[in-house]
Amino acid sequence: MQNVLQIAWLIPFFPLLGFLINGLARKQLSKGTTGVIGSGVVFLSFVMSVWVFMQVKGGGSHDAYYFDFIKAGSINIPFEFRIDALCSLFLLIITGVGFLIHVYSTAYMHEEDSSNFARYFSYLNLFVFSMLLLVMGGNYVILFIGWEGVGLCSYLLIGYWFRNKDYTAAANKAFIMNRIGDLGFLIAIFWLISKTGSASFTEVFSSKALEHLTRSDITIITLLLFVGATGKSAQIPLYTWLPDAMAGPTPVSALIHAATMVTAGIYMIARSNVLYSLSHTTQNVVTIIGLATAILAATIALKQNDIKKVLAYSTVSQLGYMFIALGVGAYSAAVFHVMTHAFFKALLFLGAGSVIHAMSGEQDIRNMGGLSGKIRTTYFTFLIGTLAISGFPLFSGFFSKDAILLAAYEHNKIIYGIALFGAMLTAFYMFRLLLLTFSGGFRGTEEQKHHIHESPAAMTIPLVILAILSFAGGFIELPVPVREGGNKLSQFLAPVIPLHEGSAISHSTEWGLMGLSTVLVIAAALFAYAIYRKYKVTEAKGFGKLLENKWYVDELYDSIIVKPLNSLGDFFNKVFESQVVDWMVNGVGKAVNYSSRQLRLLQNGQVSVYVLLMVVSMLLIFLWQFFIRK
Amino acid sequence: MVLFLFVIMLMNLNKETETKKNRWVKVAGVLAGGCLLLVLIAALKDSDIKSKTAMVNEGNIGLIKILGKELFSTYVVPFEISSVLFLSAMVGAVVIGKKE
Amino acid sequence: MPINYYIYLSVALFIIGIVGVLTRRNAIIIFMCIELMLNAVNLLLIAFSKMHHTAATVLDPATTAGTEGQLFVFFIMVVAAAEVSVGLAIIVMMYRNVHSVDVGFLNRLKH
């Protein structure tokens, strides 16, 4: 097996196979078989991804061309894969974390009947397939195919319990908001193809193609691509679907809305770093929106009472941080944060799932408390996840967040300040979540108390693995002052993302920044501890009420966009459809009826009438011949 | 044509009342005919055929001798065929008019 | 006389024949009008034959051009006679069945 990159197409092929088998044979398979097939194919992809990673680490990259996908006139878009450093990193994340989540799901979803169970796994496999297609794509079009595929699977999985109307509404919302972003993405692709004649990464990023693009071209293309990213990665203004997407099963939230789909936007921008580096306008826009989203979502998370919603807003906020990193040009820092975020956010979501499982379906943290003694593994892993996301030293989140903050500091001190404030908020609301869920006295019902039990091994083992990764995952990218040349991740990604040559910041400043963030985070955690140790359920008022209601953004969208569209649709239905269209269609029928009745009178069998008609026709022919055809 | 009228005269028809005819058809018929007349006359009015005259009482055209010579030399085939036609018409008329 | 006088006369006769066919209900009258139309055409043919003869006589006084018209009239008359005989036989037939010669009864084509 000299060059495994030749058969790298097997990586997306396995989940596709799993999707087909589980989907088509879902009535025949037992739950055990489904689980094995579903998880097994992802495991096979993971093994292959590791192999690919080894090859790429040695300096290999591969452009695989399969067939001509679109060939129209001068446009030629092949179906091609590009396997390089960035791609292989994402492959590992997707298949690795995906595999753990698949295993977790076999236990979490065991209450479903076997046909629905198989449906769940087929959707999950289809999702993994689409995501792999997205990251392996060699041009924007293949990327877009995967992009659409994950949007579709997100819809299918959020609305998995389709009998509940609220869930299906949430699924619709997710898909529609994604689509709005996709419009921007598509226009960007069209623009790019019309200006450079190709959508392939290798061609578009070459200097030959870049000559064709003017400055404004690049700005427009990158802005439109970013619009697509806001839809997929839940930034302002297209973020409201993500909290509602918590209607889906918890493993789905872990996989799709924490580790993989929402990071598609980051991947796309990291892949296009050549274009983004050329347009400062777009970079500023990206930074501002990322920052605004990070702070907005963090403030909302402070007052949420559903365990999954807190994590959802936390995801939106962390994605904002990644976009801040992209905006200031620290692409590898953003990718690093993607990786660590995948670990600890998946861990947190799976842990939340474990808690919900223990509480027999309860999700409101006001009814929890004191669980730390009863579900110890879940508690410890959740604690590790919380420490990681808050940025406690030595945990993975610390290194990745500090990389972002450092890049922000280099760029603009104000952005750094606000981002730092956001980090404090992060620590605060995460510890609030931890304390309300696990500490204090139990606030639930007696029956729930009776049922509290630790989750089965299929659920706890992934939690443990993810906890280990959340702790140790940060060590691959150590900042320069800690260890010279310790930034292994950036070096690995150097072929795709050019290395940031030296920084203007001295080592002592860096140490100072790291220390500052650590101190502030610990302070925020202690502050949360002080408030929430003795917690009583109170009614939220004033500013708290505003936060709890998510700044009323959903209501704003509803009144500005949804209601006018609905009334427009109503108008068209009542007025236009019933009066104009129906009138026209029925009118045609009536006209045919009438004219046929009149024509029928013509055939009355009277010979004289026939002769009359003959004479009239003769007359007309004469007229035409003599006078009109001069 | 004259024979025709003789036949009718000899058939001693009764005086029947003509059945009521649809007035509109009559009007339409007259109108159509009138229009046709107008159109034909208008079409022929401006043609340059006026210049050609047709003298009536000159030349040796109407003589039967000339006519007969043409008939039996150049057009003998249509002549014979028309006699066959007459025969068939006669036979047909008798067949149709036979009383059972 | 200029030829167009003959043409006008012939056309007028023809139109009268047509109007008669359209307007009258008695079958025999309709037949008579058909005869009238045929005779109008005969008249026209004769006139043209005379015209051609006159034009040819100018060049050569002893020609026999223009006999074609008169011969054609001959054949038309033959055909007219045949048609009359058969047509009257049909009318007799019709009278025996329907006891009327009104063409309004001939609307069997409708069914």
GROMACS .gro file of C-alpha atoms in nm, chain A residues 32-428:
model
  397
   32GLY     CA    1  -2.753  -0.450   1.704
   33THR     CA    2  -2.670  -0.503   1.339
   34THR     CA    3  -2.763  -0.150   1.251
   35GLY     CA    4  -2.544  -0.012   1.521
   36VAL     CA    5  -2.250  -0.223   1.414
   37ILE     CA    6  -2.287  -0.131   1.048
   38GLY     CA    7  -2.340   0.234   1.119
   39SER     CA    8  -2.048   0.269   1.355
   40GLY     CA    9  -1.831   0.022   1.172
   41VAL     CA   10  -1.825   0.209   0.843
   42VAL     CA   11  -1.725   0.528   1.020
   43PHE     CA   12  -1.453   0.339   1.201
   44LEU     CA   13  -1.320   0.208   0.871
   45SER     CA   14  -1.315   0.563   0.739
   46PHE     CA   15  -1.131   0.668   1.051
   47VAL     CA   16  -0.865   0.403   1.000
   48MET     CA   17  -0.818   0.514   0.643
   49SER     CA   18  -0.804   0.876   0.754
   50VAL     CA   19  -0.523   0.793   0.993
   51TRP     CA   20  -0.337   0.625   0.712
   52VAL     CA   21  -0.392   0.923   0.485
   53PHE     CA   22  -0.270   1.149   0.764
   54MET     CA   23   0.055   0.956   0.789
   55GLN     CA   24   0.111   0.993   0.417
   56VAL     CA   25   0.029   1.360   0.413
   57LYS     CA   26   0.249   1.423   0.715
   58GLY     CA   27   0.539   1.292   0.515
   59GLY     CA   28   0.473   1.566   0.268
   60GLY     CA   29   0.231   1.412   0.023
   61SER     CA   30  -0.073   1.565  -0.131
   62HIS     CA   31  -0.294   1.435  -0.398
   63ASP     CA   32  -0.530   1.565  -0.658
   64ALA     CA   33  -0.761   1.291  -0.770
   65TYR     CA   34  -0.967   1.343  -1.078
   66TYR     CA   35  -1.257   1.109  -1.136
   67PHE     CA   36  -1.485   1.224  -1.410
   68ASP     CA   37  -1.624   1.535  -1.572
   69PHE     CA   38  -1.908   1.650  -1.362
   70ILE     CA   39  -2.026   1.954  -1.552
   71LYS     CA   40  -1.923   2.023  -1.904
   72ALA     CA   41  -2.108   2.309  -2.069
   73GLY     CA   42  -1.948   2.527  -2.326
   74SER     CA   43  -1.627   2.662  -2.187
   75ILE     CA   44  -1.708   2.562  -1.830
   76ASN     CA   45  -1.551   2.240  -1.723
   77ILE     CA   46  -1.598   2.130  -1.364
   78PRO     CA   47  -1.455   1.789  -1.287
   79PHE     CA   48  -1.541   1.570  -0.995
   80GLU     CA   49  -1.215   1.586  -0.812
   81PHE     CA   50  -1.078   1.542  -0.467
   82ARG     CA   51  -0.792   1.732  -0.319
   83ILE     CA   52  -0.625   1.563  -0.028
   84ASP     CA   53  -0.378   1.774   0.157
   85ALA     CA   54  -0.293   1.878   0.510
   86LEU     CA   55  -0.606   2.079   0.583
   87CYS     CA   56  -0.826   1.811   0.438
   88SER     CA   57  -0.664   1.525   0.630
   89LEU     CA   58  -0.690   1.711   0.959
   90PHE     CA   59  -1.061   1.760   0.911
   91LEU     CA   60  -1.095   1.398   0.801
   92LEU     CA   61  -0.951   1.286   1.132
   93ILE     CA   62  -1.182   1.512   1.330
   94ILE     CA   63  -1.492   1.412   1.138
   95THR     CA   64  -1.436   1.039   1.136
   96GLY     CA   65  -1.284   1.021   1.483
   97VAL     CA   66  -1.539   1.225   1.671
   98GLY     CA   67  -1.807   1.087   1.443
   99PHE     CA   68  -1.719   0.733   1.534
  100LEU     CA   69  -1.740   0.808   1.906
  101ILE     CA   70  -2.077   0.970   1.858
  102HIS     CA   71  -2.204   0.674   1.657
  103VAL     CA   72  -2.108   0.441   1.938
  104TYR     CA   73  -2.274   0.673   2.188
  105SER     CA   74  -2.590   0.679   1.980
  106THR     CA   75  -2.629   0.303   1.987
  107ALA     CA   76  -2.699   0.333   2.356
  108TYR     CA   77  -2.872   0.670   2.363
  109MET     CA   78  -3.130   0.583   2.098
  110HIS     CA   79  -3.204   0.233   2.218
  111GLU     CA   80  -3.561   0.320   2.306
  112GLU     CA   81  -3.651   0.366   1.940
  113ASP     CA   82  -3.793   0.075   1.745
  114SER     CA   83  -3.558  -0.092   1.502
  115SER     CA   84  -3.692   0.069   1.187
  116ASN     CA   85  -3.655   0.421   1.323
  117PHE     CA   86  -3.322   0.326   1.475
  118ALA     CA   87  -3.196   0.223   1.136
  119ARG     CA   88  -3.335   0.541   0.985
  120TYR     CA   89  -3.136   0.742   1.240
  121PHE     CA   90  -2.815   0.565   1.158
  122SER     CA   91  -2.869   0.591   0.786
  123TYR     CA   92  -2.915   0.967   0.822
  124LEU     CA   93  -2.604   0.990   1.036
  125ASN     CA   94  -2.402   0.797   0.780
  126LEU     CA   95  -2.534   1.013   0.500
  127PHE     CA   96  -2.430   1.314   0.699
  128VAL     CA   97  -2.078   1.183   0.747
  129PHE     CA   98  -2.060   1.108   0.378
  130SER     CA   99  -2.167   1.459   0.285
  131MET     CA  100  -1.926   1.616   0.528
  132LEU     CA  101  -1.641   1.407   0.395
  133LEU     CA  102  -1.732   1.508   0.044
  134LEU     CA  103  -1.724   1.867   0.159
  135VAL     CA  104  -1.375   1.855   0.300
  136MET     CA  105  -1.232   1.633   0.030
  137GLY     CA  106  -1.370   1.832  -0.260
  138GLY     CA  107  -1.116   1.967  -0.500
  139ASN     CA  108  -1.323   2.256  -0.622
  140TYR     CA  109  -1.594   2.481  -0.492
  141VAL     CA  110  -1.868   2.288  -0.665
  142ILE     CA  111  -1.790   1.957  -0.500
  143LEU     CA  112  -1.757   2.145  -0.174
  144PHE     CA  113  -2.100   2.287  -0.236
  145ILE     CA  114  -2.246   1.943  -0.299
  146GLY     CA  115  -2.125   1.836   0.042
  147TRP     CA  116  -2.243   2.169   0.183
  148GLU     CA  117  -2.595   2.106   0.061
  149GLY     CA  118  -2.581   1.746   0.173
  150VAL     CA  119  -2.500   1.835   0.530
  151GLY     CA  120  -2.775   2.095   0.527
  152LEU     CA  121  -3.017   1.828   0.412
  153CYS     CA  122  -2.905   1.580   0.675
  154SER     CA  123  -2.926   1.846   0.939
  155TYR     CA  124  -3.288   1.896   0.842
  156LEU     CA  125  -3.356   1.522   0.843
  157LEU     CA  126  -3.194   1.470   1.178
  158ILE     CA  127  -3.335   1.773   1.359
  159GLY     CA  128  -3.679   1.666   1.251
  160TYR     CA  129  -3.604   1.306   1.336
  161TRP     CA  130  -3.902   1.280   1.569
  162PHE     CA  131  -4.116   1.410   1.294
  163ARG     CA  132  -4.447   1.362   1.464
  164ASN     CA  133  -4.382   1.665   1.679
  165LYS     CA  134  -4.475   1.982   1.492
  166ASP     CA  135  -4.235   2.202   1.686
  167TYR     CA  136  -3.944   1.984   1.590
  168THR     CA  137  -4.033   1.987   1.224
  169ALA     CA  138  -4.069   2.365   1.237
  170ALA     CA  139  -3.719   2.384   1.383
  171ALA     CA  140  -3.590   2.159   1.108
  172ASN     CA  141  -3.753   2.382   0.848
  173LYS     CA  142  -3.600   2.686   1.008
  174ALA     CA  143  -3.254   2.533   0.997
  175PHE     CA  144  -3.282   2.433   0.636
  176ILE     CA  145  -3.431   2.760   0.517
  177MET     CA  146  -3.172   2.974   0.693
  178ASN     CA  147  -2.900   2.755   0.550
  179ARG     CA  148  -3.047   2.806   0.209
  180ILE     CA  149  -3.038   3.180   0.244
  181GLY     CA  150  -2.668   3.157   0.305
  182ASP     CA  151  -2.630   2.914   0.019
  183LEU     CA  152  -2.761   3.176  -0.220
  184GLY     CA  153  -2.464   3.394  -0.137
  185PHE     CA  154  -2.233   3.096  -0.177
  186LEU     CA  155  -2.373   3.011  -0.517
  187ILE     CA  156  -2.344   3.365  -0.646
  188ALA     CA  157  -1.985   3.369  -0.530
  189ILE     CA  158  -1.913   3.048  -0.721
  190PHE     CA  159  -2.077   3.187  -1.033
  191TRP     CA  160  -1.879   3.507  -1.006
  192LEU     CA  161  -1.559   3.316  -0.959
  193ILE     CA  162  -1.620   3.089  -1.254
  194SER     CA  163  -1.718   3.376  -1.478
  195LYS     CA  164  -1.402   3.566  -1.393
  196THR     CA  165  -1.149   3.288  -1.385
  197GLY     CA  166  -1.317   3.011  -1.581
  198SER     CA  167  -1.265   2.749  -1.317
  199ALA     CA  168  -1.368   2.661  -0.968
  200SER     CA  169  -1.084   2.425  -0.879
  201PHE     CA  170  -0.878   2.518  -0.579
  202THR     CA  171  -0.544   2.454  -0.743
  203GLU     CA  172  -0.634   2.669  -1.038
  204VAL     CA  173  -0.812   2.949  -0.862
  205PHE     CA  174  -0.545   3.006  -0.604
  206SER     CA  175  -0.264   3.018  -0.855
  207SER     CA  176  -0.124   3.356  -0.937
  208LYS     CA  177  -0.228   3.313  -1.298
  209ALA     CA  178  -0.593   3.311  -1.207
  210LEU     CA  179  -0.556   3.581  -0.949
  211GLU     CA  180  -0.444   3.820  -1.217
  212HIS     CA  181  -0.789   3.801  -1.368
  213LEU     CA  182  -0.956   3.916  -1.051
  214THR     CA  183  -0.976   4.280  -0.963
  215ARG     CA  184  -0.975   4.399  -0.606
  216SER     CA  185  -1.349   4.451  -0.602
  217ASP     CA  186  -1.402   4.107  -0.756
  218ILE     CA  187  -1.215   3.945  -0.472
  219THR     CA  188  -1.401   4.148  -0.213
  220ILE     CA  189  -1.737   4.057  -0.355
  221ILE     CA  190  -1.654   3.689  -0.391
  222THR     CA  191  -1.517   3.662  -0.041
  223LEU     CA  192  -1.809   3.853   0.107
  224LEU     CA  193  -2.059   3.629  -0.065
  225LEU     CA  194  -1.871   3.318   0.046
  226PHE     CA  195  -1.885   3.460   0.395
  227VAL     CA  196  -2.262   3.501   0.366
  228GLY     CA  197  -2.278   3.131   0.294
  229ALA     CA  198  -2.060   3.070   0.596
  230THR     CA  199  -2.287   3.277   0.821
  231GLY     CA  200  -2.575   3.055   0.725
  232LYS     CA  201  -2.393   2.731   0.778
  233SER     CA  202  -2.188   2.832   1.081
  234ALA     CA  203  -2.458   3.029   1.255
  235GLN     CA  204  -2.329   3.381   1.270
  236ILE     CA  205  -2.525   3.703   1.279
  237PRO     CA  206  -2.778   3.735   1.115
  238LEU     CA  207  -2.842   3.370   1.032
  239TYR     CA  208  -2.777   3.208   1.368
  240THR     CA  209  -3.125   3.165   1.516
  241TRP     CA  210  -3.167   2.818   1.372
  242LEU     CA  211  -2.899   2.663   1.587
  243PRO     CA  212  -3.063   2.695   1.930
  244ASP     CA  213  -3.387   2.567   1.782
  245ALA     CA  214  -3.199   2.278   1.630
  246MET     CA  215  -3.163   2.136   1.978
  247ALA     CA  216  -3.497   1.970   1.906
  248GLY     CA  217  -3.304   1.685   1.754
  249PRO     CA  218  -3.152   1.399   1.948
  250THR     CA  219  -2.854   1.498   2.158
  251PRO     CA  220  -2.590   1.295   1.969
  252VAL     CA  221  -2.706   1.477   1.657
  253SER     CA  222  -2.647   1.807   1.829
  254ALA     CA  223  -2.306   1.686   1.928
  255LEU     CA  224  -2.203   1.573   1.584
  256ILE     CA  225  -2.362   1.825   1.362
  257HIS     CA  226  -2.391   2.135   1.561
  258ALA     CA  227  -2.075   2.116   1.757
  259ALA     CA  228  -1.810   1.927   1.579
  260THR     CA  229  -1.869   1.914   1.210
  261MET     CA  230  -2.137   2.089   1.012
  262VAL     CA  231  -2.104   2.425   1.172
  263THR     CA  232  -1.733   2.413   1.113
  264ALA     CA  233  -1.787   2.380   0.741
  265GLY     CA  234  -1.787   2.756   0.709
  266ILE     CA  235  -1.454   2.778   0.887
  267TYR     CA  236  -1.310   2.509   0.663
  268MET     CA  237  -1.427   2.688   0.354
  269ILE     CA  238  -1.274   3.017   0.455
  270ALA     CA  239  -0.953   2.850   0.566
  271ARG     CA  240  -0.934   2.678   0.232
  272SER     CA  241  -0.986   3.012   0.056
  273ASN     CA  242  -0.728   3.187   0.270
  274VAL     CA  243  -0.545   3.303  -0.039
  275LEU     CA  244  -0.848   3.503  -0.147
  276TYR     CA  245  -0.930   3.632   0.196
  277SER     CA  246  -0.580   3.756   0.258
  278LEU     CA  247  -0.617   3.980  -0.043
  279SER     CA  248  -0.926   4.159   0.073
  280HIS     CA  249  -0.901   4.364   0.388
  281THR     CA  250  -1.259   4.483   0.370
  282THR     CA  251  -1.395   4.134   0.396
  283GLN     CA  252  -1.155   4.045   0.672
  284ASN     CA  253  -1.279   4.338   0.875
  285VAL     CA  254  -1.638   4.237   0.814
  286VAL     CA  255  -1.563   3.883   0.920
  287THR     CA  256  -1.393   3.998   1.237
  288ILE     CA  257  -1.668   4.238   1.337
  289ILE     CA  258  -1.945   3.988   1.279
  290GLY     CA  259  -1.754   3.713   1.454
  291LEU     CA  260  -1.696   3.938   1.752
  292ALA     CA  261  -2.054   4.057   1.769
  293THR     CA  262  -2.184   3.705   1.747
  294ALA     CA  263  -1.946   3.582   2.012
  295ILE     CA  264  -2.057   3.845   2.262
  296LEU     CA  265  -2.426   3.831   2.176
  297ALA     CA  266  -2.446   3.455   2.208
  298ALA     CA  267  -2.246   3.458   2.530
  299THR     CA  268  -2.483   3.706   2.687
  300ILE     CA  269  -2.784   3.501   2.589
  301ALA     CA  270  -2.626   3.187   2.729
  302LEU     CA  271  -2.599   3.353   3.069
  303LYS     CA  272  -2.970   3.324   3.126
  304GLN     CA  273  -3.080   3.011   2.946
  305ASN     CA  274  -3.240   2.733   3.144
  306ASP     CA  275  -3.231   2.443   2.904
  307ILE     CA  276  -2.906   2.254   2.927
  308LYS     CA  277  -2.884   2.204   2.554
  309LYS     CA  278  -2.970   2.562   2.472
  310VAL     CA  279  -2.684   2.688   2.686
  311LEU     CA  280  -2.450   2.463   2.493
  312ALA     CA  281  -2.606   2.575   2.165
  313TYR     CA  282  -2.544   2.940   2.235
  314SER     CA  283  -2.201   2.847   2.355
  315THR     CA  284  -2.137   2.689   2.016
  316VAL     CA  285  -2.249   3.003   1.837
  317SER     CA  286  -2.022   3.205   2.058
  318GLN     CA  287  -1.720   2.979   2.002
  319LEU     CA  288  -1.782   2.989   1.628
  320GLY     CA  289  -1.770   3.364   1.658
  321TYR     CA  290  -1.424   3.328   1.806
  322MET     CA  291  -1.317   3.115   1.513
  323PHE     CA  292  -1.438   3.381   1.275
  324ILE     CA  293  -1.249   3.646   1.469
  325ALA     CA  294  -0.938   3.439   1.413
  326LEU     CA  295  -1.012   3.407   1.042
  327GLY     CA  296  -1.079   3.775   1.017
  328VAL     CA  297  -0.743   3.877   1.161
  329GLY     CA  298  -0.563   3.635   0.935
  330ALA     CA  299  -0.482   3.364   1.187
  331TYR     CA  300  -0.624   3.080   0.982
  332SER     CA  301  -0.435   2.803   1.151
  333ALA     CA  302  -0.545   2.933   1.492
  334ALA     CA  303  -0.903   2.909   1.374
  335VAL     CA  304  -0.850   2.553   1.255
  336PHE     CA  305  -0.684   2.470   1.583
  337HIS     CA  306  -0.985   2.602   1.770
  338VAL     CA  307  -1.210   2.397   1.542
  339MET     CA  308  -1.027   2.088   1.651
  340THR     CA  309  -1.030   2.159   2.021
  341HIS     CA  310  -1.387   2.282   2.005
  342ALA     CA  311  -1.488   1.957   1.839
  343PHE     CA  312  -1.342   1.769   2.129
  344PHE     CA  313  -1.480   1.961   2.420
  345LYS     CA  314  -1.811   2.061   2.268
  346ALA     CA  315  -1.890   1.707   2.162
  347LEU     CA  316  -1.792   1.601   2.510
  348LEU     CA  317  -2.022   1.858   2.666
  349PHE     CA  318  -2.314   1.765   2.446
  350LEU     CA  319  -2.269   1.395   2.502
  351GLY     CA  320  -2.238   1.464   2.871
  352ALA     CA  321  -2.559   1.664   2.858
  353GLY     CA  322  -2.718   1.371   2.685
  354SER     CA  323  -2.599   1.149   2.962
  355VAL     CA  324  -2.751   1.384   3.219
  356ILE     CA  325  -3.080   1.396   3.030
  357HIS     CA  326  -3.075   1.019   3.013
  358ALA     CA  327  -3.019   1.000   3.386
  359MET     CA  328  -3.296   1.251   3.455
  360SER     CA  329  -3.543   1.052   3.245
  361GLY     CA  330  -3.572   1.317   2.979
  362GLU     CA  331  -3.560   1.634   3.189
  363GLN     CA  332  -3.369   1.917   3.023
  364ASP     CA  333  -3.440   2.217   3.242
  365ILE     CA  334  -3.146   2.285   3.471
  366ARG     CA  335  -3.368   2.456   3.722
  367ASN     CA  336  -3.500   2.110   3.803
  368MET     CA  337  -3.159   1.951   3.840
  369GLY     CA  338  -2.887   1.977   4.099
  370GLY     CA  339  -2.673   1.763   4.317
  371LEU     CA  340  -2.608   1.504   4.052
  372SER     CA  341  -2.234   1.503   4.104
  373GLY     CA  342  -2.247   1.226   4.354
  374LYS     CA  343  -2.476   1.007   4.157
  375ILE     CA  344  -2.336   1.010   3.804
  376ARG     CA  345  -1.968   1.042   3.873
  377THR     CA  346  -1.822   0.963   3.531
  378THR     CA  347  -2.052   1.203   3.359
  379TYR     CA  348  -1.972   1.466   3.620
  380PHE     CA  349  -1.597   1.434   3.586
  381THR     CA  350  -1.597   1.440   3.211
  382PHE     CA  351  -1.834   1.733   3.207
  383LEU     CA  352  -1.607   1.912   3.447
  384ILE     CA  353  -1.311   1.854   3.219
  385GLY     CA  354  -1.511   1.984   2.925
  386THR     CA  355  -1.608   2.294   3.118
  387LEU     CA  356  -1.249   2.361   3.217
  388ALA     CA  357  -1.143   2.316   2.857
  389ILE     CA  358  -1.398   2.553   2.711
  390SER     CA  359  -1.333   2.815   2.973
  391GLY     CA  360  -0.968   2.815   2.889
  392PHE     CA  361  -0.807   2.683   3.203
  393PRO     CA  362  -0.434   2.647   3.162
  394LEU     CA  363  -0.303   2.326   3.011
  395PHE     CA  364  -0.640   2.225   2.878
  396SER     CA  365  -0.681   2.230   2.501
  397GLY     CA  366  -0.917   2.523   2.500
  398PHE     CA  367  -0.657   2.735   2.674
  399PHE     CA  368  -0.405   2.701   2.395
  400SER     CA  369  -0.647   2.747   2.111
  401LYS     CA  370  -0.827   3.040   2.263
  402ASP     CA  371  -0.503   3.208   2.353
  403ALA     CA  372  -0.379   3.166   1.998
  404ILE     CA  373  -0.687   3.351   1.883
  405LEU     CA  374  -0.655   3.619   2.146
  406LEU     CA  375  -0.291   3.669   2.059
  407ALA     CA  376  -0.370   3.715   1.693
  408ALA     CA  377  -0.646   3.959   1.786
  409TYR     CA  378  -0.408   4.151   2.010
  410GLU     CA  379  -0.162   4.187   1.723
  411HIS     CA  380  -0.430   4.317   1.500
  412ASN     CA  381  -0.634   4.552   1.714
  413LYS     CA  382  -0.629   4.597   2.090
  414ILE     CA  383  -0.996   4.683   2.115
  415ILE     CA  384  -1.097   4.360   1.951
  416TYR     CA  385  -0.869   4.181   2.191
  417GLY     CA  386  -1.036   4.350   2.486
  418ILE     CA  387  -1.386   4.261   2.380
  419ALA     CA  388  -1.285   3.906   2.297
  420LEU     CA  389  -1.127   3.872   2.638
  421PHE     CA  390  -1.450   3.992   2.797
  422GLY     CA  391  -1.628   3.725   2.595
  423ALA     CA  392  -1.391   3.463   2.733
  424MET     CA  393  -1.488   3.572   3.081
  425LEU     CA  394  -1.853   3.538   2.995
  426THR     CA  395  -1.783   3.193   2.856
  427ALA     CA  396  -1.624   3.080   3.176
  428PHE     CA  397  -1.905   3.233   3.377
   0.00000   0.00000   0.00000
